[in-house]
mmCIF file of C-alpha atoms and ligand atoms in Angstrom:
data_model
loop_
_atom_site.group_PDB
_atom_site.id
_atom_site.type_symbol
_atom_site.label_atom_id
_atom_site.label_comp_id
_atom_site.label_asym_id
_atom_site.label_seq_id
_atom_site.Cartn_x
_atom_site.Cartn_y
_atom_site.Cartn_z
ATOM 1 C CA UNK K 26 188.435 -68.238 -13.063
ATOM 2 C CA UNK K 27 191.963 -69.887 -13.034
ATOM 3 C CA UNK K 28 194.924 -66.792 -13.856
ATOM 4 C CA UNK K 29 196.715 -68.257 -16.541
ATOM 5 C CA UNK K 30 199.071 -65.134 -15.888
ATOM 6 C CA UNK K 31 201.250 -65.054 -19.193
ATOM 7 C CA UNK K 32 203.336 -62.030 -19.677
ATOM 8 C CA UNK K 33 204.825 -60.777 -23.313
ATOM 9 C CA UNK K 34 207.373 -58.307 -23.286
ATOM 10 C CA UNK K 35 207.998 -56.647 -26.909
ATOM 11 C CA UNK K 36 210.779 -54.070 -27.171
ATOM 12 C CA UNK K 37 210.861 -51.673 -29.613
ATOM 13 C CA UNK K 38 213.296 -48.976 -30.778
ATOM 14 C CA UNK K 39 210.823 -45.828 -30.508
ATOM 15 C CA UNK K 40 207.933 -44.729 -29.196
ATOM 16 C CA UNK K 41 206.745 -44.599 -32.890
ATOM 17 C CA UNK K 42 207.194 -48.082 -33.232
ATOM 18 C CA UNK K 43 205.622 -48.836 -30.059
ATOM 19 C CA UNK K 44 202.785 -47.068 -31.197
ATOM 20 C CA UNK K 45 202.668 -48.718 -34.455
ATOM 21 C CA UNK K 46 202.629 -52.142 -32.640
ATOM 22 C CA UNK K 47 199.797 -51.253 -30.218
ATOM 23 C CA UNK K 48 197.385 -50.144 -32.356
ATOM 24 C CA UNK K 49 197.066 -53.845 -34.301
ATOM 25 C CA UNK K 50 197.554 -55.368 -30.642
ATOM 26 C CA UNK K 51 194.674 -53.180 -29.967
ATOM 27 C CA UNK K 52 192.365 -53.472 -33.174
ATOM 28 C CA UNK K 53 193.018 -57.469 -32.841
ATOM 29 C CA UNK K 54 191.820 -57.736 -28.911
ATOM 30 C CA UNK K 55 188.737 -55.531 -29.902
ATOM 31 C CA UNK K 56 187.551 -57.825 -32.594
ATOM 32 C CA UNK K 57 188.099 -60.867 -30.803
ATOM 33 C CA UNK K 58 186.186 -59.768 -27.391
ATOM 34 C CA UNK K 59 183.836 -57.852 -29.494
ATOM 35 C CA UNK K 60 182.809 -61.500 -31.192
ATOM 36 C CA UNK K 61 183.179 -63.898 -27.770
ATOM 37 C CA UNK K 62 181.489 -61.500 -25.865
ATOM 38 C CA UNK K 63 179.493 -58.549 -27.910
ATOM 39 C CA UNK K 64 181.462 -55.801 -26.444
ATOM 40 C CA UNK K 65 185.232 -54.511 -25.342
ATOM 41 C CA UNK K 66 185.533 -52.636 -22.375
ATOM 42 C CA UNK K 67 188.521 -50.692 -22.190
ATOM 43 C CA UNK K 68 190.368 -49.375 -19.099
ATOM 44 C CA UNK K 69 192.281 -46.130 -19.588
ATOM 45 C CA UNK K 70 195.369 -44.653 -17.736
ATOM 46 C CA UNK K 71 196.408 -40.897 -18.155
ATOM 47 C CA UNK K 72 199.678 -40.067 -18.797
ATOM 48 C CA UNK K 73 201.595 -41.189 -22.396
ATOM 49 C CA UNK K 74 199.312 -43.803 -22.696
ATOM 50 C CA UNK K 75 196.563 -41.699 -24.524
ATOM 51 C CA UNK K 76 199.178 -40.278 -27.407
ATOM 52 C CA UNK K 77 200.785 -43.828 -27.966
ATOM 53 C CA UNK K 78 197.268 -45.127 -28.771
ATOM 54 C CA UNK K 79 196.863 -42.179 -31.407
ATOM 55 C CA UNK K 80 197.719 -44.966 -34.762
ATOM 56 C CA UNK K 81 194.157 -46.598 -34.001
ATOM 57 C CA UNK K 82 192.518 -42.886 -34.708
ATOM 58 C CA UNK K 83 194.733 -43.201 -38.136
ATOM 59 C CA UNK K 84 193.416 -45.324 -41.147
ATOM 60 C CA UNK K 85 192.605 -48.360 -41.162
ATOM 61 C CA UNK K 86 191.765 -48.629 -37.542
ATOM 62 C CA UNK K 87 189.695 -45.380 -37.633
ATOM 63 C CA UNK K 88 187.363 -47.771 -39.999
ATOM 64 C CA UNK K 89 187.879 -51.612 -39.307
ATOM 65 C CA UNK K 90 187.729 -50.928 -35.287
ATOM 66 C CA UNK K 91 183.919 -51.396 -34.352
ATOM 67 C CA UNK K 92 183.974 -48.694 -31.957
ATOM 68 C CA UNK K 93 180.158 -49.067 -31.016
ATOM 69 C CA UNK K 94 180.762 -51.686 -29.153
ATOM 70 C CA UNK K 95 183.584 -49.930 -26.930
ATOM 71 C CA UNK K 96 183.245 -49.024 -23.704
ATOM 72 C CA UNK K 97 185.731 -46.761 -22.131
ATOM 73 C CA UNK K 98 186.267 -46.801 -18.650
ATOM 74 C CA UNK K 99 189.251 -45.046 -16.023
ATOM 75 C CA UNK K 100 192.037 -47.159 -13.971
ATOM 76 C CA UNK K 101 192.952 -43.931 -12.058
ATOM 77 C CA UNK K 102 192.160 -40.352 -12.785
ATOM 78 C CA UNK K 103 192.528 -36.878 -10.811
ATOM 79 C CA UNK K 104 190.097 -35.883 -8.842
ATOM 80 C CA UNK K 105 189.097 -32.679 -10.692
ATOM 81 C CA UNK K 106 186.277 -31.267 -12.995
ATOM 82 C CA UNK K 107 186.302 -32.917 -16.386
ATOM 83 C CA UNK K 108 187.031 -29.574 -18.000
ATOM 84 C CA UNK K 109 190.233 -29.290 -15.894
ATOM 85 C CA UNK K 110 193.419 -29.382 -17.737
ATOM 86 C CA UNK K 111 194.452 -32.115 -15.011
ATOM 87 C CA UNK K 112 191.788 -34.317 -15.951
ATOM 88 C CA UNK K 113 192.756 -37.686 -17.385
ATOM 89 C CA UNK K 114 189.256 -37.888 -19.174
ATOM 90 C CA UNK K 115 189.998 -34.394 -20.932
ATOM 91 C CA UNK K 116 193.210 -35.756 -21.863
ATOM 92 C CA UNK K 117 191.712 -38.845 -23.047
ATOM 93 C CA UNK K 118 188.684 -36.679 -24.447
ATOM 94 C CA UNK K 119 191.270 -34.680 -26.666
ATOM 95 C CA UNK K 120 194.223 -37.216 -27.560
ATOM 96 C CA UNK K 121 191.888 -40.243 -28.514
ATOM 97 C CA UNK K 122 188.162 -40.472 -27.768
ATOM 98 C CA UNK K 123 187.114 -37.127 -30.099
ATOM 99 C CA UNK K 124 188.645 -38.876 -33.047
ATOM 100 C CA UNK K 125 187.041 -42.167 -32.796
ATOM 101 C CA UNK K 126 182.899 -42.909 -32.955
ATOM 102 C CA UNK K 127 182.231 -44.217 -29.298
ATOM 103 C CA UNK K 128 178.901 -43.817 -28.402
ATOM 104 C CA UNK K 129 178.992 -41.277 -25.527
ATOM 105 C CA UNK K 130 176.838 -43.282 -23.375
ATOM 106 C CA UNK K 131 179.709 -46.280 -23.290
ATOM 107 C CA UNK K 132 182.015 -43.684 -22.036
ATOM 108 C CA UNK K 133 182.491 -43.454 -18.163
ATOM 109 C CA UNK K 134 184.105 -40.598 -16.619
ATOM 110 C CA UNK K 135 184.027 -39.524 -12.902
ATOM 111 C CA UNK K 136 180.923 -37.789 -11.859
ATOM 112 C CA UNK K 137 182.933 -35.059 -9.906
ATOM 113 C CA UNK K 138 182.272 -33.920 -6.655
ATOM 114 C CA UNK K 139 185.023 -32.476 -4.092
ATOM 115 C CA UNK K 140 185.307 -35.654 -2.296
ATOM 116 C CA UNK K 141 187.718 -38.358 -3.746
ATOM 117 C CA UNK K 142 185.604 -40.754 -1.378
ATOM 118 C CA UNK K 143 182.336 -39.951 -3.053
ATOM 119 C CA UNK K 144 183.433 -40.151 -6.160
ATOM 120 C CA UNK K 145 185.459 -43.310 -6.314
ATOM 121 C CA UNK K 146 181.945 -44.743 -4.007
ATOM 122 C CA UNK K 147 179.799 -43.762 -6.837
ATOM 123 C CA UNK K 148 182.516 -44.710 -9.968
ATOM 124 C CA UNK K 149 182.465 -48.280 -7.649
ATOM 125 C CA UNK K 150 178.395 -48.252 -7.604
ATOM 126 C CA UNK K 151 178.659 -47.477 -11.062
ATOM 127 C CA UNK K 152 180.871 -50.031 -12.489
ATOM 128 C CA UNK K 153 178.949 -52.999 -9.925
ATOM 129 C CA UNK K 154 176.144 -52.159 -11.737
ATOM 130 C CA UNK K 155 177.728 -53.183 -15.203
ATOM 131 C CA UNK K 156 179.418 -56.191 -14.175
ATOM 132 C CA UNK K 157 176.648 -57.679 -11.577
ATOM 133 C CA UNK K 158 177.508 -61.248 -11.782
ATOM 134 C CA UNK K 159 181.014 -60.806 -10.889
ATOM 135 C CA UNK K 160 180.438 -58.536 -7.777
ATOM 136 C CA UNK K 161 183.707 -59.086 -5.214
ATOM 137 C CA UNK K 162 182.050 -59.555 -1.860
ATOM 138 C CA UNK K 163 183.537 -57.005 1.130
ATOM 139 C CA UNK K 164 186.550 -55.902 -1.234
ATOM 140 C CA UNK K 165 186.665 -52.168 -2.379
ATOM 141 C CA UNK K 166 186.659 -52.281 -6.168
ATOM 142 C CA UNK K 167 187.658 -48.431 -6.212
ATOM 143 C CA UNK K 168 189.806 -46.682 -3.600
ATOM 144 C CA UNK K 169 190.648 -42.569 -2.979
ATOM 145 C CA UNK K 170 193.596 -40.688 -1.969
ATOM 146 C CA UNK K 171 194.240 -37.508 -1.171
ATOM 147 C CA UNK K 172 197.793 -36.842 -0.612
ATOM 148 C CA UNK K 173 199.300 -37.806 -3.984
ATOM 149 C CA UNK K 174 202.572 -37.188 -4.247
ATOM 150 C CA UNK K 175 201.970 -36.090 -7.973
ATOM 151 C CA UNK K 176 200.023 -33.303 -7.810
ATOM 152 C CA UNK K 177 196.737 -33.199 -7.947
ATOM 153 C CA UNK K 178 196.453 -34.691 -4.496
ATOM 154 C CA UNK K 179 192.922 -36.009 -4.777
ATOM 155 C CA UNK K 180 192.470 -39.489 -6.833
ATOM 156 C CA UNK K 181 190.600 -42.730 -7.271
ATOM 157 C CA UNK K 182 191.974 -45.719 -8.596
ATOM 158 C CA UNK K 183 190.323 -49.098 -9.320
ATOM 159 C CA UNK K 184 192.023 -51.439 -6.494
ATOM 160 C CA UNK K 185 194.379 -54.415 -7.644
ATOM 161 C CA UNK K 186 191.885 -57.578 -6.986
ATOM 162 C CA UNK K 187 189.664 -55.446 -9.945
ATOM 163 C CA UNK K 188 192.908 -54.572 -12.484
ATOM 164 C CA UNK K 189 193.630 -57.892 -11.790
ATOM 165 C CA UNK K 190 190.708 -59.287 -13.330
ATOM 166 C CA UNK K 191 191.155 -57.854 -16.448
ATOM 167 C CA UNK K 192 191.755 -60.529 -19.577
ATOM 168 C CA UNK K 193 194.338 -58.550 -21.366
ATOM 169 C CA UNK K 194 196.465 -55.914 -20.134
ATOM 170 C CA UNK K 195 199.252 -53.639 -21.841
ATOM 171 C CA UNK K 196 201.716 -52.213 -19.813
ATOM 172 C CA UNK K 197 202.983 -49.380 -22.186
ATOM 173 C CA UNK K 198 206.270 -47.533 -21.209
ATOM 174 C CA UNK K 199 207.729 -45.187 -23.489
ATOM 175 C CA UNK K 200 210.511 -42.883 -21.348
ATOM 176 C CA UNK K 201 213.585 -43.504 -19.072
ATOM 177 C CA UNK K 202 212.135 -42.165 -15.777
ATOM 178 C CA UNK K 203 210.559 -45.330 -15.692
ATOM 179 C CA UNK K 204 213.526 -47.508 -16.690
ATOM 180 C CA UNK K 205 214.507 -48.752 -13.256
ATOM 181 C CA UNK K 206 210.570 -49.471 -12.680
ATOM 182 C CA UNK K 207 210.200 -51.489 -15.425
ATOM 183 C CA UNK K 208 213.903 -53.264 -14.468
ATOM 184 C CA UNK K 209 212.921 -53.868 -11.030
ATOM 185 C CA UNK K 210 209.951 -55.525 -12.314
ATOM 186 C CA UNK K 211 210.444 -57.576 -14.740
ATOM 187 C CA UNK K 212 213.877 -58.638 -13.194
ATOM 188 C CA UNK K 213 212.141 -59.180 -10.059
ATOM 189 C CA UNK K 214 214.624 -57.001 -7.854
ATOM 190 C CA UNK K 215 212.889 -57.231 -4.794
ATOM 191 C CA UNK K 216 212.545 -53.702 -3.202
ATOM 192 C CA UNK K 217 210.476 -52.441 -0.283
ATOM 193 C CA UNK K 218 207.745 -51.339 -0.825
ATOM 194 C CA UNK K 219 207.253 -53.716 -4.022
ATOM 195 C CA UNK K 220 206.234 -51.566 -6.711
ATOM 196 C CA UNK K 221 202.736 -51.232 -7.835
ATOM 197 C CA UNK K 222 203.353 -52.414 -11.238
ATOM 198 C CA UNK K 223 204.692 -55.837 -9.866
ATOM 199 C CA UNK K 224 201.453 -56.504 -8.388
ATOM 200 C CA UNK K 225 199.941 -56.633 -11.750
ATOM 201 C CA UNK K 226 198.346 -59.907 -13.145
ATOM 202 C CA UNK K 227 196.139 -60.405 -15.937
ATOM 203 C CA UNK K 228 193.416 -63.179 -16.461
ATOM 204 C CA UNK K 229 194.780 -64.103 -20.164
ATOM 205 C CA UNK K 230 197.991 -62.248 -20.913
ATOM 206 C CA UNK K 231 200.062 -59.151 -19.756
ATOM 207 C CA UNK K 232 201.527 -57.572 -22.303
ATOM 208 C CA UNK K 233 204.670 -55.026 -21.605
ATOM 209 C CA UNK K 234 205.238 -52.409 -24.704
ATOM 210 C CA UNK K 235 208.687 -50.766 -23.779
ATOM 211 C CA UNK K 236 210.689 -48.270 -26.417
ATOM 212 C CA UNK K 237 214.801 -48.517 -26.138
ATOM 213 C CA UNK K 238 214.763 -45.777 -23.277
ATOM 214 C CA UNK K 239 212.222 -47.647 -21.157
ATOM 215 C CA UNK K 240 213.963 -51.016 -21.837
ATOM 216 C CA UNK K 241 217.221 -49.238 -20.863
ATOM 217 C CA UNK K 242 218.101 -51.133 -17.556
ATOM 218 C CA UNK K 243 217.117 -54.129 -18.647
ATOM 219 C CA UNK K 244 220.139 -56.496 -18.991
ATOM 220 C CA UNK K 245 221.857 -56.368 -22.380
ATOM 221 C CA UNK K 246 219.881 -59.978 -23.793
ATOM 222 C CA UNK K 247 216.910 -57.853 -23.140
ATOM 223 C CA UNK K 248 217.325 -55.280 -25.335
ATOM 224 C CA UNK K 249 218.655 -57.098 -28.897
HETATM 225 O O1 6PG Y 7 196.801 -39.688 -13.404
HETATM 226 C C1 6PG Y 7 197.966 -39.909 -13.629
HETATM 227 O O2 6PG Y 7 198.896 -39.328 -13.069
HETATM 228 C C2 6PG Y 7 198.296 -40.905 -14.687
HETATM 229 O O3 6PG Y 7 197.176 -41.637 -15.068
HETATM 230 C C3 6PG Y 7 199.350 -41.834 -14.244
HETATM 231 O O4 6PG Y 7 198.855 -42.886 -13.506
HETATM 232 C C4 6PG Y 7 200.093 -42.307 -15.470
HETATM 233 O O5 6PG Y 7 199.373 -43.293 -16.129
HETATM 234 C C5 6PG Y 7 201.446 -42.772 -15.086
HETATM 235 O O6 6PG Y 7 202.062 -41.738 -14.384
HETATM 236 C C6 6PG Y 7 202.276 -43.137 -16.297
HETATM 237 O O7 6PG Y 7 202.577 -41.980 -16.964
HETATM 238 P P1 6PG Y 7 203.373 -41.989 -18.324
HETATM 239 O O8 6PG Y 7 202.557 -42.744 -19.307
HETATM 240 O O9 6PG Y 7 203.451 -40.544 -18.651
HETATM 241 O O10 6PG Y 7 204.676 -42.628 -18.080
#
């Protein structure tokens, strides 16, 4: 598959308006995958991600989105019970996927066990088996830690040669602590280690959703 790697970057003044823009953004890539392909898999984070997304559980997403045909699936998420407060599924659960008609079998949380290797093995074993034909010989598609520096130390997180194969991809920021992330990566600043989020490529298009405080270092053009 040749990367055609385009990046958008739409700044906004408030999170309000960032989640006003995502949810058509959304709604649009849904029923264009949904007809090339049958289906639109969708790759969660935790974090702010799951409120900003709440216009598409508002009319007239909540009707016009074919939801069926969703499948919801976990970039990174704690390694806890799904009932724990820390889970990014409950948080997902609660803030987006209770308000919306996904079938419960297209939804794929951890199956939790203690060990962050055996689960991110069996979330691996589990997403291979969806997406046979485009198996990645010897690489890991899902990798473990268990010394987060955000707490709670035990996670999985799909590995970069798998995020990377995504088609579309929305980088949604929405709060200054990230401000000098998003500035060191989209101004290429070159720091060491590079930052995670600079390593990020999509198939079609990545598309960064910033609000005025997350847009804040960028230089002045920027942010007109
Ligand atoms: O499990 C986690 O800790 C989250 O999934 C994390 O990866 C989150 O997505 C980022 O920290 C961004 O968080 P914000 O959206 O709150 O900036």
């Amino acid at each position: 598959m040749v990367s055609k790697n385009k990046q958008n970057v739409i700044i906004l003044p408030t999170e309000e308006d960032v989640a006003t823009a995502l949810a058509p953004y959304v709604a649009g890539l849904s029923e264009k995958t949904i007809s090339e392909k049958g289906s639109f898999s969708v790759v969660l984070s935790g974090g702010t991600l799951i409120q900003t997304l709440r216009k598409l559980t508002e009319c007239p997403y909540k009707e016009t989105v074919n939801w069926s045909k969703w499948l919801i699936f976990w970039v990174d998420e704690r390694v806890v019970p799904l009932n724990n407060p820390d889970s990014n599924y409950l948080l997902a659960l609660n803030g987006f996927l209770s308000k919306v008609p996904i079938p419960k079998k297209n939804i794929y949380p951890i199956h939790y066990t203690p060990s962050s290797e055996v689960v991110a093995k069996d979330y691996e074993r589990r997403l291979m088996k969806l997406v046979e034909h485009k198996r990645y010989d010897k690489t890991d598609w899902v990798t473990n830690i268990d010394d987060s520096p955000k707490p709670p130390p035990k996670r999985i997180t799909f590995t970069f040669p798998v995020i990377n194969s995504a088609n579309y991809i929305a980088m949604v920021v929405t709060d200054k602590e990230e401000a000098d992330a998003v500035a060191i990566t989209l101004e290429h600043i070159p720091v060491r280690p590079p930052l995670p989020c600079s390593e990020v490529k999509a198939q079609e298009e990545l598309t960064w959703f910033l609000d005025r405080d997350a847009a804040s270092k960028l230089p002045p053009q920027c942010n007109k």
